[in-house]
CSV table of C-alpha atoms in Angstrom, one decimal:
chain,number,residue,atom,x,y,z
A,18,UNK,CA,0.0,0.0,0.0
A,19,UNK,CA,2.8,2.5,0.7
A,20,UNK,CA,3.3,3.2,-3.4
A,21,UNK,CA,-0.3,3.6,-3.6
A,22,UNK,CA,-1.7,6.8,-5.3
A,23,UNK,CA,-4.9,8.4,-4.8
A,24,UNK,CA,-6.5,10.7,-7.2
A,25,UNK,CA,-8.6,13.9,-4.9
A,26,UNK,CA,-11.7,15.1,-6.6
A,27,UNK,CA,-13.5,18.1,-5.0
A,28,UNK,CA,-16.6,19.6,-6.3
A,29,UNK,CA,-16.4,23.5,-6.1
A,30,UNK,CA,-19.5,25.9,-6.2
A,31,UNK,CA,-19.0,29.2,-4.4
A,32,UNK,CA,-16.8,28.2,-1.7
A,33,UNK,CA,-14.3,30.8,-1.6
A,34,UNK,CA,-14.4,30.5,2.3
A,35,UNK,CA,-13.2,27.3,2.6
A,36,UNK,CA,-11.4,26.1,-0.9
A,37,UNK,CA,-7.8,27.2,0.0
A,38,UNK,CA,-7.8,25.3,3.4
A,39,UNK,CA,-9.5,22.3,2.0
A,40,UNK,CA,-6.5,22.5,-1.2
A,41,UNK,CA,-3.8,22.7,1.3
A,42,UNK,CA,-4.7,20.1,3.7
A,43,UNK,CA,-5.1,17.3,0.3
A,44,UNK,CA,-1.7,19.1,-1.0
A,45,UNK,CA,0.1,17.9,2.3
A,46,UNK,CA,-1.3,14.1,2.0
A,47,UNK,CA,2.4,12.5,0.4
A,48,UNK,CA,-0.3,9.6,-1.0
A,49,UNK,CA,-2.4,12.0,-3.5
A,50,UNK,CA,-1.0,12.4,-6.7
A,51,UNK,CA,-3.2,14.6,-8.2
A,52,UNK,CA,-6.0,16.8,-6.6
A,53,UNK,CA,-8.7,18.2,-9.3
A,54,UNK,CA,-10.8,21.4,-8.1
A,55,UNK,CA,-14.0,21.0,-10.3
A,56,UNK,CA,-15.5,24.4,-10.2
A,57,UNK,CA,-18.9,24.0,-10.9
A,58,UNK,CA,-20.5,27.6,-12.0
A,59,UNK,CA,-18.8,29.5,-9.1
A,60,UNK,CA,-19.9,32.9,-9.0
A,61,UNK,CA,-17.5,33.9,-6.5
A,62,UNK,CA,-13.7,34.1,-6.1
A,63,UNK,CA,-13.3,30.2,-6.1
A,64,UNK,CA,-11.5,29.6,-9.0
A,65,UNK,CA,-8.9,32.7,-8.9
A,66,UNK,CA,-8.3,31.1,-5.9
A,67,UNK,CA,-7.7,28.0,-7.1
A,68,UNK,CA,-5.4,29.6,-9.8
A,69,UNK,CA,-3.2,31.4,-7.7
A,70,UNK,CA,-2.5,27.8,-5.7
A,71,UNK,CA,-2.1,26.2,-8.5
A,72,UNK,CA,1.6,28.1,-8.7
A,73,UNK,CA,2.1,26.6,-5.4
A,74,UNK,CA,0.8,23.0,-6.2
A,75,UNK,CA,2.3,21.4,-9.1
A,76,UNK,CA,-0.3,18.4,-9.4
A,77,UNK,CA,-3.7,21.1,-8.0
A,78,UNK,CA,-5.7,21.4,-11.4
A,79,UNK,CA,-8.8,23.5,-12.2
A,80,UNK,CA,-11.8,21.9,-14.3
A,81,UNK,CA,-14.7,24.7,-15.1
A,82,UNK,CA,-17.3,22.1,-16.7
A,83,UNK,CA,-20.2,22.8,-19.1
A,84,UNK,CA,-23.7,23.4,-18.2
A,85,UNK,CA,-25.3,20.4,-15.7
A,86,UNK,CA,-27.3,17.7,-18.4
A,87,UNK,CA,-30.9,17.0,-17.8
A,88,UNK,CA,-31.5,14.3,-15.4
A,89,UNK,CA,-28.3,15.1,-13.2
A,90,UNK,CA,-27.6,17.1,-10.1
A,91,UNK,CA,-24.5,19.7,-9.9
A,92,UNK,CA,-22.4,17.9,-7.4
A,93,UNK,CA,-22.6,14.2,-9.2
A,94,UNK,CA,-22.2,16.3,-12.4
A,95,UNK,CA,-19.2,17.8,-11.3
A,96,UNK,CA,-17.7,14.6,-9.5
A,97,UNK,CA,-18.4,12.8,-12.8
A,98,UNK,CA,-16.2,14.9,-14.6
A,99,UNK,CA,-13.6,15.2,-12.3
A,100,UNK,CA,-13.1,11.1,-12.2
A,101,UNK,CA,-13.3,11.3,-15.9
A,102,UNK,CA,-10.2,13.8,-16.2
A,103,UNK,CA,-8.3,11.6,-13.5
A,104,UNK,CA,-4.9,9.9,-15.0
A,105,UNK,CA,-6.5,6.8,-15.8
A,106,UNK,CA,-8.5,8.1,-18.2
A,107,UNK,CA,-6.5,10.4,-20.2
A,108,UNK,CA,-3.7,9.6,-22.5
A,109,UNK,CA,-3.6,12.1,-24.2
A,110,UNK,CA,-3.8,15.3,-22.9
A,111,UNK,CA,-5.0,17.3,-26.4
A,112,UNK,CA,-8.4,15.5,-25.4
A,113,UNK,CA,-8.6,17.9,-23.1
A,114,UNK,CA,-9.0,21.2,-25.3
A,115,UNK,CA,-12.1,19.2,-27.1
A,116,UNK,CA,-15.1,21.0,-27.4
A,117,UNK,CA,-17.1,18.3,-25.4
A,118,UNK,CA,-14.9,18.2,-22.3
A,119,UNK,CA,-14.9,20.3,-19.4
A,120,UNK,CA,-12.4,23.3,-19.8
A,121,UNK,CA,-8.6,22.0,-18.3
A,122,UNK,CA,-7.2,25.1,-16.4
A,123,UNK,CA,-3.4,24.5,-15.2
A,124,UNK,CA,0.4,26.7,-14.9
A,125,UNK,CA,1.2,26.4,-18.4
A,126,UNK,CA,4.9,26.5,-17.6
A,127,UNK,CA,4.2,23.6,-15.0
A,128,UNK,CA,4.9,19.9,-16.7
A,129,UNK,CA,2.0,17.6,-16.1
A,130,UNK,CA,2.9,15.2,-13.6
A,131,UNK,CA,3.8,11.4,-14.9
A,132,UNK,CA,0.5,9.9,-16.5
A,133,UNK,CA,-0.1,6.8,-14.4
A,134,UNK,CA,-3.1,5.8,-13.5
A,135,UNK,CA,-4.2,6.1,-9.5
A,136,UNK,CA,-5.9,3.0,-7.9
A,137,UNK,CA,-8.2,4.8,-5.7
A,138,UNK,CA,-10.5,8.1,-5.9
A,139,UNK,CA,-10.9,10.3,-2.8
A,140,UNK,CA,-14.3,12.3,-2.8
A,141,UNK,CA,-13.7,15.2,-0.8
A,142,UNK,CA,-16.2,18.3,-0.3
A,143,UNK,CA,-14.6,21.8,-0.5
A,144,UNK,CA,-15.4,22.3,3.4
A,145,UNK,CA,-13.5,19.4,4.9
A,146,UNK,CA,-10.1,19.3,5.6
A,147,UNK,CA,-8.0,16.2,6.0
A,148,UNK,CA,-5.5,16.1,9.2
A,149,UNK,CA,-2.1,15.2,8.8
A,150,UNK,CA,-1.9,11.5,7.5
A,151,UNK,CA,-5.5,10.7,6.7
A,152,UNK,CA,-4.7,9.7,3.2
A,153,UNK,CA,-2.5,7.1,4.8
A,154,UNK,CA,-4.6,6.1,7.6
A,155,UNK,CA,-7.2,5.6,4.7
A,156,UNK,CA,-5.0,3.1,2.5
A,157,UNK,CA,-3.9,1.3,5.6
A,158,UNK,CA,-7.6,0.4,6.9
A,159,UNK,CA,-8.7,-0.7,3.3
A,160,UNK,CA,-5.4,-2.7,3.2
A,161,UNK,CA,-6.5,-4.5,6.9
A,162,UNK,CA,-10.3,-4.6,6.2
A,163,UNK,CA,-10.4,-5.7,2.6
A,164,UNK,CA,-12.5,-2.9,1.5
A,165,UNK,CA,-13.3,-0.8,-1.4
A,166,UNK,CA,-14.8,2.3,0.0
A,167,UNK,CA,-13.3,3.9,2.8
A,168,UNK,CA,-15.7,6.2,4.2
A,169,UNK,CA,-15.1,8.8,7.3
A,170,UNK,CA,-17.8,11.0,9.0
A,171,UNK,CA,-15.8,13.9,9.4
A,172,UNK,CA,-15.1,15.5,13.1
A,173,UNK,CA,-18.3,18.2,12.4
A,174,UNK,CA,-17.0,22.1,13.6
A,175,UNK,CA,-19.5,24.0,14.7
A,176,UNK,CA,-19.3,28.0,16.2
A,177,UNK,CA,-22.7,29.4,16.0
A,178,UNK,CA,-25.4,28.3,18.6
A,179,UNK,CA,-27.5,26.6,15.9
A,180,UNK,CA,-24.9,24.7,14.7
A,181,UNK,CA,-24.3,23.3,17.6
A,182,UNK,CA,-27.5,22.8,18.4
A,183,UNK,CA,-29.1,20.8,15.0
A,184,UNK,CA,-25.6,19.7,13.4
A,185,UNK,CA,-24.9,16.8,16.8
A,186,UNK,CA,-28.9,16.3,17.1
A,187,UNK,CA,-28.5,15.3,13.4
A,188,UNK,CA,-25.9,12.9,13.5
A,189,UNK,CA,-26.7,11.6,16.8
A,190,UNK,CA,-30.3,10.2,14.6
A,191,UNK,CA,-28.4,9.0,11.6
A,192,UNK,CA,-26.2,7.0,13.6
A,193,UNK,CA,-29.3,5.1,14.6
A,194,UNK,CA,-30.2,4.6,10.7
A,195,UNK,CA,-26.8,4.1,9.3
A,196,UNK,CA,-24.4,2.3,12.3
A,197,UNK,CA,-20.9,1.9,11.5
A,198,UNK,CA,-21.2,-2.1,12.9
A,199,UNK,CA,-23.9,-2.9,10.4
A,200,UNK,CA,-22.1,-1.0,7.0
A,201,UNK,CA,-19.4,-3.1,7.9
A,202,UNK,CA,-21.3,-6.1,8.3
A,203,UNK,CA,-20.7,-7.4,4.4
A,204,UNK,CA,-23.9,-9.5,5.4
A,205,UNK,CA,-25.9,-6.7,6.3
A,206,UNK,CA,-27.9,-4.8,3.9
A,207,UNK,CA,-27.1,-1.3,5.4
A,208,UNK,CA,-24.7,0.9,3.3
A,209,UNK,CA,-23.7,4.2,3.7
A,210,UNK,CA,-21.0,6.4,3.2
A,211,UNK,CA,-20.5,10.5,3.4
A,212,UNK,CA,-19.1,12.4,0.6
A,213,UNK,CA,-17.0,14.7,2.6
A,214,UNK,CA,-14.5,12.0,2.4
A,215,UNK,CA,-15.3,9.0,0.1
A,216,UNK,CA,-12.5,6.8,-0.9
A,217,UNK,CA,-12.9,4.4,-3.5
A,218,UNK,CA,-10.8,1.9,-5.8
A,219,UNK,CA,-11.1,2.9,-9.2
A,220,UNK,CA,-11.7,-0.2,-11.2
A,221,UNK,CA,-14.9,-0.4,-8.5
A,222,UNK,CA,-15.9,2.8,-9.4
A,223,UNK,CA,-15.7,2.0,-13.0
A,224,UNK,CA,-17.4,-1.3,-12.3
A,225,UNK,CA,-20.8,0.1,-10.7
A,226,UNK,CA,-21.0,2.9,-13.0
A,227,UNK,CA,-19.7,5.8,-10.9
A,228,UNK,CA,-21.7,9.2,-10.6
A,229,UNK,CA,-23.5,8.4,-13.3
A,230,UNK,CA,-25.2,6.0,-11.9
A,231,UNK,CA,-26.7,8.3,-9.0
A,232,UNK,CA,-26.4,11.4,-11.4
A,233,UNK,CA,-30.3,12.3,-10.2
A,234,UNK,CA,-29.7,11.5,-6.9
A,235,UNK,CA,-29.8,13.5,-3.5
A,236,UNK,CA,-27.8,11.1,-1.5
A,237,UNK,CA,-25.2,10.5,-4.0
A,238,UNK,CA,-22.9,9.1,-1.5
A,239,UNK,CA,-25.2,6.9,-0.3
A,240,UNK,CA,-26.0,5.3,-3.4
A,241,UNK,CA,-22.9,4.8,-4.4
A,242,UNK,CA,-21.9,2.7,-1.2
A,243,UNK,CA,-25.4,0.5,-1.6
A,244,UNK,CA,-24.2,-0.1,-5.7
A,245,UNK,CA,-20.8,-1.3,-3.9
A,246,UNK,CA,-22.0,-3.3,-1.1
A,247,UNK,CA,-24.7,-4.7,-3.8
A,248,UNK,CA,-21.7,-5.9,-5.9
A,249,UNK,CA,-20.3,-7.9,-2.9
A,250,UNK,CA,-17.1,-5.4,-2.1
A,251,UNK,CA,-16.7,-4.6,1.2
A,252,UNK,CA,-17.2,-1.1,2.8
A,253,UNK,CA,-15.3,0.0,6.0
A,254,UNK,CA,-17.4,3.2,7.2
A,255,UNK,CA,-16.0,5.1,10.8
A,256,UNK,CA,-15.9,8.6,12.5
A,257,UNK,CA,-13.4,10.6,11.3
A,258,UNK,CA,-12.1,12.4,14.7
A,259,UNK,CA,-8.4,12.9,14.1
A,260,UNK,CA,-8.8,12.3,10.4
A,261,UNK,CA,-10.8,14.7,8.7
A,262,UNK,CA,-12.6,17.9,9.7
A,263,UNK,CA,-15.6,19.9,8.4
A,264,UNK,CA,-17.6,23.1,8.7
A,265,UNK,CA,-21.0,22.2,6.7
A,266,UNK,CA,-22.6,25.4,7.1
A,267,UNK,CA,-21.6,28.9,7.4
A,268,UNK,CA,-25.0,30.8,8.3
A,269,UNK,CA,-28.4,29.4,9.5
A,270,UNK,CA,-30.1,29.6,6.1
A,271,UNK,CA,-27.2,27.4,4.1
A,272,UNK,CA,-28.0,25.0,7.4
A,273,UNK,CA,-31.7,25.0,6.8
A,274,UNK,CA,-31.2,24.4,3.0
A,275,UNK,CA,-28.8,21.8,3.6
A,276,UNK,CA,-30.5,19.8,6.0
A,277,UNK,CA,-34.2,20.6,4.1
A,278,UNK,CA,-32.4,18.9,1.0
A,279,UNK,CA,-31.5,15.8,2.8
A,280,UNK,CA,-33.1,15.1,5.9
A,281,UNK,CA,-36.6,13.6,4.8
A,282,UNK,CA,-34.1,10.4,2.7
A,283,UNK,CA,-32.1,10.2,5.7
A,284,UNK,CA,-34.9,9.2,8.3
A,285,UNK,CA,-35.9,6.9,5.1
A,286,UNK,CA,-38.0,8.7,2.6
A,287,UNK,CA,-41.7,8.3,3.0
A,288,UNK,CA,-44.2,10.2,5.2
A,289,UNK,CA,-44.4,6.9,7.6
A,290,UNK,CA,-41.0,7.0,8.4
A,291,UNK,CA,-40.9,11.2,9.7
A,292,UNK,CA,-43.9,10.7,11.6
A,293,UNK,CA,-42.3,7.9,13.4
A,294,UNK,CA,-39.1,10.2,13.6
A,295,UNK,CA,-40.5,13.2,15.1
A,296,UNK,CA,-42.7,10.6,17.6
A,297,UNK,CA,-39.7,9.1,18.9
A,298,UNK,CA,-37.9,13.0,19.1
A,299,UNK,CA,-39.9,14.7,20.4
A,300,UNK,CA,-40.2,14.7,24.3
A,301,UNK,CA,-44.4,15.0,23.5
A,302,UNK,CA,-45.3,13.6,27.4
A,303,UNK,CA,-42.7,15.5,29.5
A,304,UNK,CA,-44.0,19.0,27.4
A,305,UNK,CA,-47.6,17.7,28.5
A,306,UNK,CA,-47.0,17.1,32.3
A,307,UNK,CA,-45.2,20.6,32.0
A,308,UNK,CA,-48.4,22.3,30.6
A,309,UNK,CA,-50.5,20.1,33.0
A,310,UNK,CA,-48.2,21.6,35.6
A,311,UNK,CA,-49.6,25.4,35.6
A,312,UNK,CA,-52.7,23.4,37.7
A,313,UNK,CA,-51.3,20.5,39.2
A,314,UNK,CA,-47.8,20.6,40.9
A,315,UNK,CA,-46.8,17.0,40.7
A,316,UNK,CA,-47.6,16.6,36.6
A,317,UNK,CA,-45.0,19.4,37.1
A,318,UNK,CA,-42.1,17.5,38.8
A,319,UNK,CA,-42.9,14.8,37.0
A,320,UNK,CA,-42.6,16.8,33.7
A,321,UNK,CA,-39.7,18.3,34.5
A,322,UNK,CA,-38.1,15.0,35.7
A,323,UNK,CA,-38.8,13.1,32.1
A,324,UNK,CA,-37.4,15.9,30.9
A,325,UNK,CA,-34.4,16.3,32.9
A,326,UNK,CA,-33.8,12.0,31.7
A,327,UNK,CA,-34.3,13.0,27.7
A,328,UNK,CA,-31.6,15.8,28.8
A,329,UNK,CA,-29.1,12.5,30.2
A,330,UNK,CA,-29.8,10.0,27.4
A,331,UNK,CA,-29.2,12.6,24.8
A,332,UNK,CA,-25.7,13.5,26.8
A,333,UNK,CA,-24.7,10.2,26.5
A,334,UNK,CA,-25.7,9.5,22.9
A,335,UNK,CA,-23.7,12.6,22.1
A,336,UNK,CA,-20.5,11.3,23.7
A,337,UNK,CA,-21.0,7.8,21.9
A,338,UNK,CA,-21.2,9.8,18.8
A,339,UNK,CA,-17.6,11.7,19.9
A,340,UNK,CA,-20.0,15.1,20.2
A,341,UNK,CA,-18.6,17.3,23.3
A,342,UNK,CA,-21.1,16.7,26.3
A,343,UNK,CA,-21.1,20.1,27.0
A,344,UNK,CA,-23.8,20.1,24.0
A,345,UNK,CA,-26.6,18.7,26.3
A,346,UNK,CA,-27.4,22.4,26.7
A,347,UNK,CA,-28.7,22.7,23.6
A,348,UNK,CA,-30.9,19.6,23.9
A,349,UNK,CA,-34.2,21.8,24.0
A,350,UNK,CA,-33.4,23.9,20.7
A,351,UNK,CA,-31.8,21.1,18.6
A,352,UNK,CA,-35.1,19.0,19.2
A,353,UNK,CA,-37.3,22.3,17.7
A,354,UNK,CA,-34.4,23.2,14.8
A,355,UNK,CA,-35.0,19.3,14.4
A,356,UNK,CA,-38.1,18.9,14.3
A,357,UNK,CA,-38.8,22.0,11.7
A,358,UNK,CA,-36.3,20.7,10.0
A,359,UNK,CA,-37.4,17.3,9.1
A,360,UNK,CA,-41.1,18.7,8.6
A,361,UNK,CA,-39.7,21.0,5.9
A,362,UNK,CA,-38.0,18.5,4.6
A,363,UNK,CA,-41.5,16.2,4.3
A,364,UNK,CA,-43.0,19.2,2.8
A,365,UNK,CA,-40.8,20.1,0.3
A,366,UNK,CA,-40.2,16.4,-0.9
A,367,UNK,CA,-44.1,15.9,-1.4
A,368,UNK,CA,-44.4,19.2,-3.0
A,369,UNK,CA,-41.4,17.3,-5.3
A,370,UNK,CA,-39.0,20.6,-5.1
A,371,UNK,CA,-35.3,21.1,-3.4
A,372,UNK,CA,-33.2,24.5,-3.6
A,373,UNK,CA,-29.3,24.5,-3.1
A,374,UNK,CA,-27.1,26.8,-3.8
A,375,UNK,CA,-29.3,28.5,-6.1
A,376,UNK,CA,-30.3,25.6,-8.0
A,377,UNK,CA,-33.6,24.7,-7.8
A,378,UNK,CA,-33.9,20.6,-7.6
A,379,UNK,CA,-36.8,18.3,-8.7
A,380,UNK,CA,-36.6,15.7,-6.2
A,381,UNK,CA,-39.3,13.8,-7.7
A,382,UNK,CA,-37.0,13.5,-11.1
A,383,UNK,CA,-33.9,13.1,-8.6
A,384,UNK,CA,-35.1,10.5,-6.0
């Protein structure tokens, strides 16, 4: 494994806050050859940023790709391409001034590094930053476990009071949907993986049809890891504390969009399953015995005491989840941003319409 390259793919669209960070931690990983910004219809500083460390970076290239086809989403557009223009699939590097390919941006005065092929793509999204060695530790678990797709949940960052209090709610619930014990399991039918840092061998991407194959998907990541496990590879899915870090969201209405986009598939995608969700969330008796309360005293102590026990198993589902415990104090307000959440989620899936980033998305098309 230690001559092992990896090929770093990162889908761009206005993230001139976080590109140069995310560039810079890949650049430092000695196992990736080649890292390919794919700047997908940036309106913002994203790929003069990406120029300018391109003087720096030697194998950092810049793909600005053509308008997103019918029936596919931007990011698994932009992925697409980007595992296209890895080395394994060009020879010739005049294909890449055709008038059907994505536009090939690089120092002209730099010489393109040696043209052999990488064994294994790395998914990365343009707010996560890999720690020092994560490339490595990466090659050396799918070495040890077998497995094709090496999958990390990044170590989530979170600064703003809503972030904190939604983002480890979140992920406290998928862990109950998506355990790392049962993706593992290759006789388990659970699969799951997160795109913020996806690693995958290439003749396995090839194999199950890579982005194009989830091109109208939501879940992109997701999909992909059910097509692997479905074609009997193996999948090694962890937390990514020490590995890889990430900052989803930088304001409460990205947050809201984000989660809106994805949260309704998450719980499991039909009305059944968010009812059940927001039954087993939301602490419906203790809030009772509370408003019961204002006439009798004990529906009072005994509200606030069910309450204070939602409060403890929530600090220690946090800590299992490596979520600081601290975070108990915003049990109340992640259970509302929660809850909203996942209702506007329902709503906008029925209604069979998704915005992100501008783009508006027909789920009903996509799912």
């Amino acid at each position: 494994m230690l001559n092992e390259r990896i090929t770093a793919i990162v889908p761009a669209r206005d993230e001139e806050a976080s590109i140069e960070a995310c560039v810079r931690s890949l650049a430092r990983q000695a196992e990736i050859a080649e890292i390919f910004v794919v700047d997908d219809h940036s309106g913002d500083r994203t790929a003069e940023i990406v120029r300018g460390l391109m003087v720096e970076f030697k194998n950092l290239r810049l793909l600005e790709v053509p308008e997103v086809p019918a029936g596919w989403l931007g990011k698994n557009h932009a992925l697409w391409e980007g595992a296209k223009r890895a080395a394994s699939r060009v020879s010739n590097p005049a294909e890449l001034g055709r008038s059907d390919s994505p536009v090939f941006t690089r120092d002209k005065a730099a010489p393109l590094p040696e043209n052999r092929a990488s064994r294994w793509l790395l998914f990365t999204d343009a707010d996560a930053e890999l720690m020092d060695g994560a490339a490595a530790r990466a090659l050396r678990i799918a070495q040890e476990s077998s497995a094709a797709l090496v999958s990390f949940s990044p170590e989530q960052v979170t600064q703003a009071w809503y972030e904190r209090a939604l983002i480890p709610f979140v992920y406290s619930r998928l862990a109950k949907y998506f355990s790392y014990e049962a993706v593992r399991d290759a006789n388990s039918g659970v699969a799951a993986a997160n795109g913020q840092f996806l690693m995958i061998r290439r003749d396995v991407y090839d194999e199950i049809g890579g982005h194009a194959s989830v091109a109208g998907e939501v879940l992109e990541d997701v999909g992909l890891a059910k097509r692997v496990k479905a074609a009997r590879y193996r999948i090694w899915f962890g937390p990514g504390a020490g590995v890889v870090c990430a900052r989803m969201y930088r304001s409460f209405d990205a947050m809201w969009e984000g989660w809106k986009k994805n949260l309704y598939l998450l719980v499991g995608g039909t009305p059944g399953a968010v009812y059940r969700e927001l039954f087993s969330v939301v602490p419906w008796i203790p809030f009772a015995l509370l408003v019961l309360g204002l006439k009798a005293p004990i529906a009072l102590v005994a509200g606030a005491g069910l309450l204070l026990a939602r409060h403890a198993v929530y600090g220690s589902t946090l800590l299992r989840n490596q979520f600081r415990g601290v975070y108990i104090l915003y049990y109340i307000p992640g259970v509302v941003l929660y809850a909203g959440v996942l209702w506007a989620s329902y709503r906008a899936h029925v209604q069979g319409v998704v915005e992100w980033k501008g783009r508006r998305i027909s789920v009903r098309e996509a799912g």
